[in-house]
Short mmCIF file of N, CA and C in Angstrom, two decimals:
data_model
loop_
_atom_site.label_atom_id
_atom_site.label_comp_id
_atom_site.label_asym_id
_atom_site.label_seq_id
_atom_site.Cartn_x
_atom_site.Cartn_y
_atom_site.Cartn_z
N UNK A 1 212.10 87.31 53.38
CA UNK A 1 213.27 87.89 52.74
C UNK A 1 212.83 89.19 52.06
N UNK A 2 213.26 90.16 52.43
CA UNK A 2 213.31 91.56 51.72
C UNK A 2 213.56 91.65 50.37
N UNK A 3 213.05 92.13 49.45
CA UNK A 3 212.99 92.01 48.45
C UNK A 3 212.68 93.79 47.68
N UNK A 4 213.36 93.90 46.16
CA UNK A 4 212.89 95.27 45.62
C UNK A 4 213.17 94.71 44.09
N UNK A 5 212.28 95.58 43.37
CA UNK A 5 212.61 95.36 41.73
C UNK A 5 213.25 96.24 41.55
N UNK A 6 214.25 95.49 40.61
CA UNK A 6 215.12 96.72 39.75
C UNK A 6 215.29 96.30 38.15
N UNK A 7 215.33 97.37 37.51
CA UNK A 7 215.06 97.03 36.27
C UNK A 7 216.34 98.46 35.56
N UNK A 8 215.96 98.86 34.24
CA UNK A 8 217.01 99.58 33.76
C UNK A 8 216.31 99.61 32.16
N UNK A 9 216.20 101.12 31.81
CA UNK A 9 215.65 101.98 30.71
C UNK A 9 216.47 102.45 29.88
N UNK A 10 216.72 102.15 28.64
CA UNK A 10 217.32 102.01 27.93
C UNK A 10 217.06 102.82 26.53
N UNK A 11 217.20 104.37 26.34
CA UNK A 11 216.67 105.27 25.30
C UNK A 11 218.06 105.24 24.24
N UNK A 12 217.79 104.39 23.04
CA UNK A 12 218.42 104.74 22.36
C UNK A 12 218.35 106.50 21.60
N UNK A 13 220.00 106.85 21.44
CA UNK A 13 220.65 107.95 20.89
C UNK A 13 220.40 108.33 19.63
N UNK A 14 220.54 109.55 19.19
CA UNK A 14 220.39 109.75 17.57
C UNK A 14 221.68 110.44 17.53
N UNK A 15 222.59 111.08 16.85
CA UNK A 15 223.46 111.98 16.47
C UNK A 15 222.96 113.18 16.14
N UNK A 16 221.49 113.70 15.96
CA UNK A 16 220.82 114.77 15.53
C UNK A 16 219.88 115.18 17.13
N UNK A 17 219.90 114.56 17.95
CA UNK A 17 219.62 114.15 19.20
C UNK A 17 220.08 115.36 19.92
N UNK A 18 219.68 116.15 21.17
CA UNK A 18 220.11 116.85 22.00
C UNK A 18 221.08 115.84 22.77
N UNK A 19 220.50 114.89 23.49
CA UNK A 19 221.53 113.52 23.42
C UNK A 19 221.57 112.92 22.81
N UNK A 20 222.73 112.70 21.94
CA UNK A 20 223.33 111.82 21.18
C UNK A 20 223.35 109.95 21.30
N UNK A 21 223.92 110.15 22.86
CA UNK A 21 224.27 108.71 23.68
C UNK A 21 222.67 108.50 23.86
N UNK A 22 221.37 108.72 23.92
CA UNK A 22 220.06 108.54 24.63
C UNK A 22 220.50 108.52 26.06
N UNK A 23 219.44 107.96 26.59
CA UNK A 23 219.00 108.05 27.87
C UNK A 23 219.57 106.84 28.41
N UNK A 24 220.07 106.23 29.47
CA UNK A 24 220.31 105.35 30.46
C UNK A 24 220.03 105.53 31.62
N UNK A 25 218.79 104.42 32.32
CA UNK A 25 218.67 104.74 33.75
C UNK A 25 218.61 103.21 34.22
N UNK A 26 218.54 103.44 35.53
CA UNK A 26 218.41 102.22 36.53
C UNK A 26 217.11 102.54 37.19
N UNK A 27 216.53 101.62 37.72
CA UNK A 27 215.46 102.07 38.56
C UNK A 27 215.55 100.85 39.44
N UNK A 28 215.14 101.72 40.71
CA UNK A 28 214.74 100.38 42.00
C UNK A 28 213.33 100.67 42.50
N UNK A 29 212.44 99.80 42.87
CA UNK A 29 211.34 99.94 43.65
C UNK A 29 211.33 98.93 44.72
N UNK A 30 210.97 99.46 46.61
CA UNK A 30 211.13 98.57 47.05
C UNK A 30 209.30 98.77 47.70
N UNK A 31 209.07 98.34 49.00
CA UNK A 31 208.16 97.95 48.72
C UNK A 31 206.85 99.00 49.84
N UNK A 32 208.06 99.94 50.14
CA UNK A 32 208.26 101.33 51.10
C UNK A 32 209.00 102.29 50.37
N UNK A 33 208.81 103.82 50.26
CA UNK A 33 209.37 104.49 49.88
C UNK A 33 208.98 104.98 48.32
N UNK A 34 209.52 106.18 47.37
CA UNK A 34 209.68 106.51 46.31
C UNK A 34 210.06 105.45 45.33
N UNK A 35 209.93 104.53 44.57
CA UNK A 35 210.72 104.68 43.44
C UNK A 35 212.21 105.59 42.82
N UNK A 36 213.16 104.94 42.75
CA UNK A 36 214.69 105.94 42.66
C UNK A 36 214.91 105.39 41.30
N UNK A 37 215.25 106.56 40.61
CA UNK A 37 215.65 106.92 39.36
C UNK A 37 216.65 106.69 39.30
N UNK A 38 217.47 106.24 38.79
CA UNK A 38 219.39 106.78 39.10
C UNK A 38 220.10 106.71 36.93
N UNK A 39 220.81 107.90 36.83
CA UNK A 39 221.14 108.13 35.88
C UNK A 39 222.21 107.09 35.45
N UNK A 40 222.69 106.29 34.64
CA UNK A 40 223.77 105.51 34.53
C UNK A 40 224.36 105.92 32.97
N UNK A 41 225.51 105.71 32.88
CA UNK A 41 226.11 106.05 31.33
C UNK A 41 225.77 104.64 29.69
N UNK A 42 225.80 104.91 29.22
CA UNK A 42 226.10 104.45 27.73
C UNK A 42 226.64 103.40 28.05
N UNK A 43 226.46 102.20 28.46
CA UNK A 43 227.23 100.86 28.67
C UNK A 43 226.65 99.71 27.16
N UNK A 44 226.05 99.82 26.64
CA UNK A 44 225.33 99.22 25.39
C UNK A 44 226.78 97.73 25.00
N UNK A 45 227.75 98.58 24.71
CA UNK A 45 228.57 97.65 24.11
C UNK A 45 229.28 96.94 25.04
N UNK A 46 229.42 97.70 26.55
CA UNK A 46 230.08 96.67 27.31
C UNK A 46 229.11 95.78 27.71
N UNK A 47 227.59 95.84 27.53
CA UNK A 47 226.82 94.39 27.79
C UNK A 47 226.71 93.75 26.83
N UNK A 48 227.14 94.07 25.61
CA UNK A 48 226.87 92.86 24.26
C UNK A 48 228.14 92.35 24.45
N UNK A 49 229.32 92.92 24.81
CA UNK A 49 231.11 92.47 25.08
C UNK A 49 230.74 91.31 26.46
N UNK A 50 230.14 91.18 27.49
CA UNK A 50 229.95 90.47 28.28
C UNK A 50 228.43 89.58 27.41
N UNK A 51 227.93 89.64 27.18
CA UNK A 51 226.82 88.93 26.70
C UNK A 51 227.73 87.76 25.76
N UNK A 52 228.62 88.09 25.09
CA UNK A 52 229.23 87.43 24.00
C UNK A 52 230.60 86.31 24.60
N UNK A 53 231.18 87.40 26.00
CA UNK A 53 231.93 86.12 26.53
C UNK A 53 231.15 85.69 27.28
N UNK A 54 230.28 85.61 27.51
CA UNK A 54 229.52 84.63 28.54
C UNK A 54 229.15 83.46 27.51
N UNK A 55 228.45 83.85 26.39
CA UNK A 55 228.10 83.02 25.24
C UNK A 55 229.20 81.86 24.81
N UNK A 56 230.58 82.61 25.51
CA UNK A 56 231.25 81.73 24.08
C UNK A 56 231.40 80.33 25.25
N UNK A 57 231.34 80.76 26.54
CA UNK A 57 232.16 79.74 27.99
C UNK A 57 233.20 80.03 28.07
N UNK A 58 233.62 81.06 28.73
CA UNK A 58 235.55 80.59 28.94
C UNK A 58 235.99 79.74 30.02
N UNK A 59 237.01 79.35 29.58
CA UNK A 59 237.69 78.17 30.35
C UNK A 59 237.93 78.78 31.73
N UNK A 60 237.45 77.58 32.60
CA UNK A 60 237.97 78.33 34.15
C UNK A 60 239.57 78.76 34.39
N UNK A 61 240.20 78.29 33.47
CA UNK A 61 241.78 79.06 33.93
C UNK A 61 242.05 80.26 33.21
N UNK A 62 241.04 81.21 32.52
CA UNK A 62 240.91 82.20 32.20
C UNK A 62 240.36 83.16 32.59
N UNK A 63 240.64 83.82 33.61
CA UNK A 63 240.40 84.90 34.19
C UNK A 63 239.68 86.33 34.62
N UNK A 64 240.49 86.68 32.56
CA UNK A 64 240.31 87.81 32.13
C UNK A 64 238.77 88.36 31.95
N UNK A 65 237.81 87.28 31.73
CA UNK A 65 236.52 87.22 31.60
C UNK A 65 235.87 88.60 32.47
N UNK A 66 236.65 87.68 34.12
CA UNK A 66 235.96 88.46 35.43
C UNK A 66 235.48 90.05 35.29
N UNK A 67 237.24 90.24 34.81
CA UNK A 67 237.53 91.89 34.92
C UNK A 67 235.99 92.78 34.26
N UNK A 68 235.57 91.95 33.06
CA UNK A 68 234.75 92.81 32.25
C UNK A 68 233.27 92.74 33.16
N UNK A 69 233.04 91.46 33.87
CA UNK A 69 231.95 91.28 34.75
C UNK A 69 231.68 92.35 35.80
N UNK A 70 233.04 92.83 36.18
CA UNK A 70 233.16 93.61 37.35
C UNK A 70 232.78 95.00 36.49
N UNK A 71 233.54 95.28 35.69
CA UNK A 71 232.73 96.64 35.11
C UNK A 71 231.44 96.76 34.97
N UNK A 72 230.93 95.52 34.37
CA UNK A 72 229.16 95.98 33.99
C UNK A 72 228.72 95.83 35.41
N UNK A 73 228.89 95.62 36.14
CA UNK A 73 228.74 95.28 37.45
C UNK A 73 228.86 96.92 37.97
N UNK A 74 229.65 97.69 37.60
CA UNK A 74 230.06 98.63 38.16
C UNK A 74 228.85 99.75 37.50
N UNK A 75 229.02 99.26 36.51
CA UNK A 75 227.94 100.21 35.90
C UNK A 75 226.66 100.25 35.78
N UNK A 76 226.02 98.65 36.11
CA UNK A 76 224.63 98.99 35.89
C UNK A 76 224.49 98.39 37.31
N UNK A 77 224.84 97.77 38.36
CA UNK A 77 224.52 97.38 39.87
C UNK A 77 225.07 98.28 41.21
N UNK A 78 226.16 98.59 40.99
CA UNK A 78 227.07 99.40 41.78
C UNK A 78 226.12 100.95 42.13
N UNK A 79 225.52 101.18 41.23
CA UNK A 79 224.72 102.62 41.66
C UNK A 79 223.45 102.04 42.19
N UNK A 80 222.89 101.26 42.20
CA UNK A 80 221.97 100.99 42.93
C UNK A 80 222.24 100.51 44.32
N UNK A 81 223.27 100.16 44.70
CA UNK A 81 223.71 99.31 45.98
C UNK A 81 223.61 100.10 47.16
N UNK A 82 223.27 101.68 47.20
CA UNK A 82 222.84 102.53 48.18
C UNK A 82 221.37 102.47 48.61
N UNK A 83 220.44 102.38 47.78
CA UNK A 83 219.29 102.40 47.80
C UNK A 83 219.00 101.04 47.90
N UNK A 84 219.51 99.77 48.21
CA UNK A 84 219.33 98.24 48.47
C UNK A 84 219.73 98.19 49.70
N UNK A 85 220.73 99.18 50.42
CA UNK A 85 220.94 98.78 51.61
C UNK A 85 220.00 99.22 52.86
N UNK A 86 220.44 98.82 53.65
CA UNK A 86 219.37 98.73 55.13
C UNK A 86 219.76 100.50 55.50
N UNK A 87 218.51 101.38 55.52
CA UNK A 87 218.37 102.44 56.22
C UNK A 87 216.83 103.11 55.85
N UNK A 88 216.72 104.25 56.67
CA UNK A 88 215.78 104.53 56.59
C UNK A 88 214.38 103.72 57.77
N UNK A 89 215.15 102.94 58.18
CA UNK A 89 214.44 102.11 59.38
C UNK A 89 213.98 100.67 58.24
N UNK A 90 213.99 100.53 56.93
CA UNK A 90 214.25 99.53 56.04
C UNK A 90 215.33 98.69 56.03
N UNK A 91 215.06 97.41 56.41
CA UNK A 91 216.17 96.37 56.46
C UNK A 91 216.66 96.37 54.88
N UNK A 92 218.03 95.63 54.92
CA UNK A 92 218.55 95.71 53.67
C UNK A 92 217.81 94.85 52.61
N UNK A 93 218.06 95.21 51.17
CA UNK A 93 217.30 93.96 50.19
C UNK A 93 218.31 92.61 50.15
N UNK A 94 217.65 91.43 50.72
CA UNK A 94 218.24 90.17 50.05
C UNK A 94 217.72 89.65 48.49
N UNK A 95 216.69 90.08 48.28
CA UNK A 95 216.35 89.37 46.77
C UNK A 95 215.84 90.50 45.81
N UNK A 96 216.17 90.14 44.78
CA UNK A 96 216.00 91.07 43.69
C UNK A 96 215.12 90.49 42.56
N UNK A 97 214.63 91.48 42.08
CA UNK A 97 213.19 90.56 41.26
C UNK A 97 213.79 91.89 39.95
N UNK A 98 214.49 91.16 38.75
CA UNK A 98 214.53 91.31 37.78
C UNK A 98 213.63 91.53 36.83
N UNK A 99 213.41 93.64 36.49
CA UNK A 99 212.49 93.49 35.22
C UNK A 99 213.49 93.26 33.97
N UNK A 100 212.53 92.87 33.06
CA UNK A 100 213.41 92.55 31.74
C UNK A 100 214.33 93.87 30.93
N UNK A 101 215.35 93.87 30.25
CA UNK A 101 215.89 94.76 29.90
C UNK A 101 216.50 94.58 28.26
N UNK A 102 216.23 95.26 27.25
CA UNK A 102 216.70 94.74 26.17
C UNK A 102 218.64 94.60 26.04
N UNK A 103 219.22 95.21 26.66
CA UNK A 103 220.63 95.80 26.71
C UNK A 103 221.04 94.78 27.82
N UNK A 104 220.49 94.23 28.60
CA UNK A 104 220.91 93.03 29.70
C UNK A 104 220.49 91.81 29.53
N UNK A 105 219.75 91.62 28.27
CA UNK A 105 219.13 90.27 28.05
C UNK A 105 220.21 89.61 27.64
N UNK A 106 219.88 87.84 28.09
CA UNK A 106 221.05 86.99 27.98
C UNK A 106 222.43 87.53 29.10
N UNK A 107 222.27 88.24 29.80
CA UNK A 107 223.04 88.46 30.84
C UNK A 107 222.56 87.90 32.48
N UNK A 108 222.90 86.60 32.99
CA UNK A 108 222.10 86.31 34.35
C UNK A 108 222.86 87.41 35.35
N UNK A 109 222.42 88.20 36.34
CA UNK A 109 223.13 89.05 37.07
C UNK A 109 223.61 88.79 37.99
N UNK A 110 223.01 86.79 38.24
CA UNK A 110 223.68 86.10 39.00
C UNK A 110 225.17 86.01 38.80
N UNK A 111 225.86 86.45 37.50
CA UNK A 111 227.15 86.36 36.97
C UNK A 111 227.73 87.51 37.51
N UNK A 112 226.87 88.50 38.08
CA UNK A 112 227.84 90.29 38.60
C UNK A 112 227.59 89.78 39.59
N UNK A 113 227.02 89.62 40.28
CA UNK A 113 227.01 89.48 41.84
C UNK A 113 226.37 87.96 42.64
N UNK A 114 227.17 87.83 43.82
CA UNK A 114 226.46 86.92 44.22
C UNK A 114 225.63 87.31 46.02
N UNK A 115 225.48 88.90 46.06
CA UNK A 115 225.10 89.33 46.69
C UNK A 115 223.56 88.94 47.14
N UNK A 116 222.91 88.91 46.22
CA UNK A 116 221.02 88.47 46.65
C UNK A 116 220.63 87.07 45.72
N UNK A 117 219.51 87.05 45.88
CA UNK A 117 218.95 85.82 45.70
C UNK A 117 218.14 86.52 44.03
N UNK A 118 218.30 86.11 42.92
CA UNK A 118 217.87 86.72 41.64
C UNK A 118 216.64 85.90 41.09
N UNK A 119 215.66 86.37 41.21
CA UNK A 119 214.30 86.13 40.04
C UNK A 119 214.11 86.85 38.73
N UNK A 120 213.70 86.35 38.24
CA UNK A 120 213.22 87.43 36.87
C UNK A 120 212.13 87.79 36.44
N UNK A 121 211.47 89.01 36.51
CA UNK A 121 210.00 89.29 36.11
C UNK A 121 209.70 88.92 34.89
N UNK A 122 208.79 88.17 34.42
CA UNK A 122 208.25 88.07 32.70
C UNK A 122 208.22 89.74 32.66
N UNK A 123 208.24 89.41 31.04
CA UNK A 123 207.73 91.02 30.18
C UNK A 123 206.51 91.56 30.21
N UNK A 124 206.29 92.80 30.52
CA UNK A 124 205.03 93.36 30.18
C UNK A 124 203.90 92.59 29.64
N UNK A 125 204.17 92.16 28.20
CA UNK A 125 203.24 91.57 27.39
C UNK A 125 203.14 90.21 28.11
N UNK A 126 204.02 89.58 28.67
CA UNK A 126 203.74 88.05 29.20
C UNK A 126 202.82 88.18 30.29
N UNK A 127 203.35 88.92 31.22
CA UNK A 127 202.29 89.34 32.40
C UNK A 127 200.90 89.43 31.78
N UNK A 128 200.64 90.64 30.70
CA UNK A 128 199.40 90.36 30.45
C UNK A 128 198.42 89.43 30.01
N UNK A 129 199.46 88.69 29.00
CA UNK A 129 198.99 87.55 28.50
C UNK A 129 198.33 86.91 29.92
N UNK A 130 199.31 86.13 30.79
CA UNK A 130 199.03 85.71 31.57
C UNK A 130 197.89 86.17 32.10
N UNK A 131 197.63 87.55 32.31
CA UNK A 131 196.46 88.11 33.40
C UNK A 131 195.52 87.71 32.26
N UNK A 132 195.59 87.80 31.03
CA UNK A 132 194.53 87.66 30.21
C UNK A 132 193.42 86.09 30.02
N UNK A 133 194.99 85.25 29.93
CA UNK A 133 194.34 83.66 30.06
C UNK A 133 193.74 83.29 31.04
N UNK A 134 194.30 83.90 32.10
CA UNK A 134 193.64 82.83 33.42
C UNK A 134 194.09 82.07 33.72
N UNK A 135 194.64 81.55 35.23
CA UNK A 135 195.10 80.62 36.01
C UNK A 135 194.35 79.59 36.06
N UNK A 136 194.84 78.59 36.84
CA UNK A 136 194.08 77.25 37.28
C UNK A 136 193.55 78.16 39.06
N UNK A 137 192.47 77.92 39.54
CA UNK A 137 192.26 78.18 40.59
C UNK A 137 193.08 77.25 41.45
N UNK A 138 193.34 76.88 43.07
CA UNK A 138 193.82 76.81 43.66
C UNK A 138 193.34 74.85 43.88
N UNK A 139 192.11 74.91 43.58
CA UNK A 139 191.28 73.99 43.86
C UNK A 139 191.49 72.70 42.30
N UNK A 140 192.11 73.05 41.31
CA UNK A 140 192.81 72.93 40.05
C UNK A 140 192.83 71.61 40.69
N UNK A 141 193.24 70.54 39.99
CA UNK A 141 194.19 69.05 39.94
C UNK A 141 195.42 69.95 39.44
N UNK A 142 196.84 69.62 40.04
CA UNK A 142 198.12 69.79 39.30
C UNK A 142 198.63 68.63 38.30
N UNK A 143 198.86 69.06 37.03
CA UNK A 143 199.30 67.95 36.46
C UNK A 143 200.95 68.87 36.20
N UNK A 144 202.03 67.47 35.88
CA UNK A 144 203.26 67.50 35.89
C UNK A 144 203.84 66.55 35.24
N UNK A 145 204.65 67.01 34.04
CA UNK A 145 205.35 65.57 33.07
C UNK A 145 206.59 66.15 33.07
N UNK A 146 207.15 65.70 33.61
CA UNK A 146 208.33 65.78 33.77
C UNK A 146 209.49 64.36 32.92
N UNK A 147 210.67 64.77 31.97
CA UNK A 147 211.25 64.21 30.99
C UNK A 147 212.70 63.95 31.76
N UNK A 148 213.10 62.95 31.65
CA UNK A 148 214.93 63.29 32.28
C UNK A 148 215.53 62.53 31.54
#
């Protein structure tokens, strides 16, 4: 399965700022090609406005939820959906490997789309941690406790 990371940079604004709003970008990396930048607008409050109805559960005979899904959808997935598709002699992306984002956290993106298959990258610091501790080699015993 084809696969690319996409993630999204998030420069908060000052009012004394040449930009005011900061910086907003998207980024995709697939696993061929450049790295793509793509500029996106000031969405901050429409992901804490979706972060918060997702939080609360709305009732399935409520609707209205969707509409706001489809915007952040519009705004932080919709510009990337050129650079995910099949060209360039690159088949299209089915799975997407989620870097972390402070402005999308608590947002699954499984909720904007049900277009690819969604993972999520640990954070910077977890990765390292991880690279830092050390795995079990391969040759390991697996242990597993599992609670139900």
């Amino acid at each position: 399965m084809v696969l690319a990371m996409i993630g999204w940079v998030d420069v908060a604004g000052d009012p004394t700022f040449k930009l005011p709003d900061g910086l907003h970008f998207a980024i995709v990396l697939r696993k061929t090609g450049d790295p793509v930048w793509i500029g996106i607008g000031d969405d901050r409050k429409l992901a804490a406005n979706v972060r918060d109805l997702l939080g609360k559960r709305p009732p399935a005979s409520d609707d209205s939820w969707k509409d706001v899904l489809k915007t952040l959808y519009a705004h932080r997935l919709a510009p990337m959906e050129k650079h995910l598709a099949a060209a360039d002699g690159r088949p299209a992306v089915r799975r997407l490997v989620v870097l972390p984002s402070n402005v999308m956290a608590g947002i699954p993106i499984e909720a904007l789309t049900a277009k690819y298959v969604v993972s999520d990258a640990p954070s910077g610091t977890t990765f390292a941690y991880l690279r830092r501790k050390g795995g079990r080699s391969s040759s390991s015993p697996k242990n597993l406790l599992a609670l139900g």
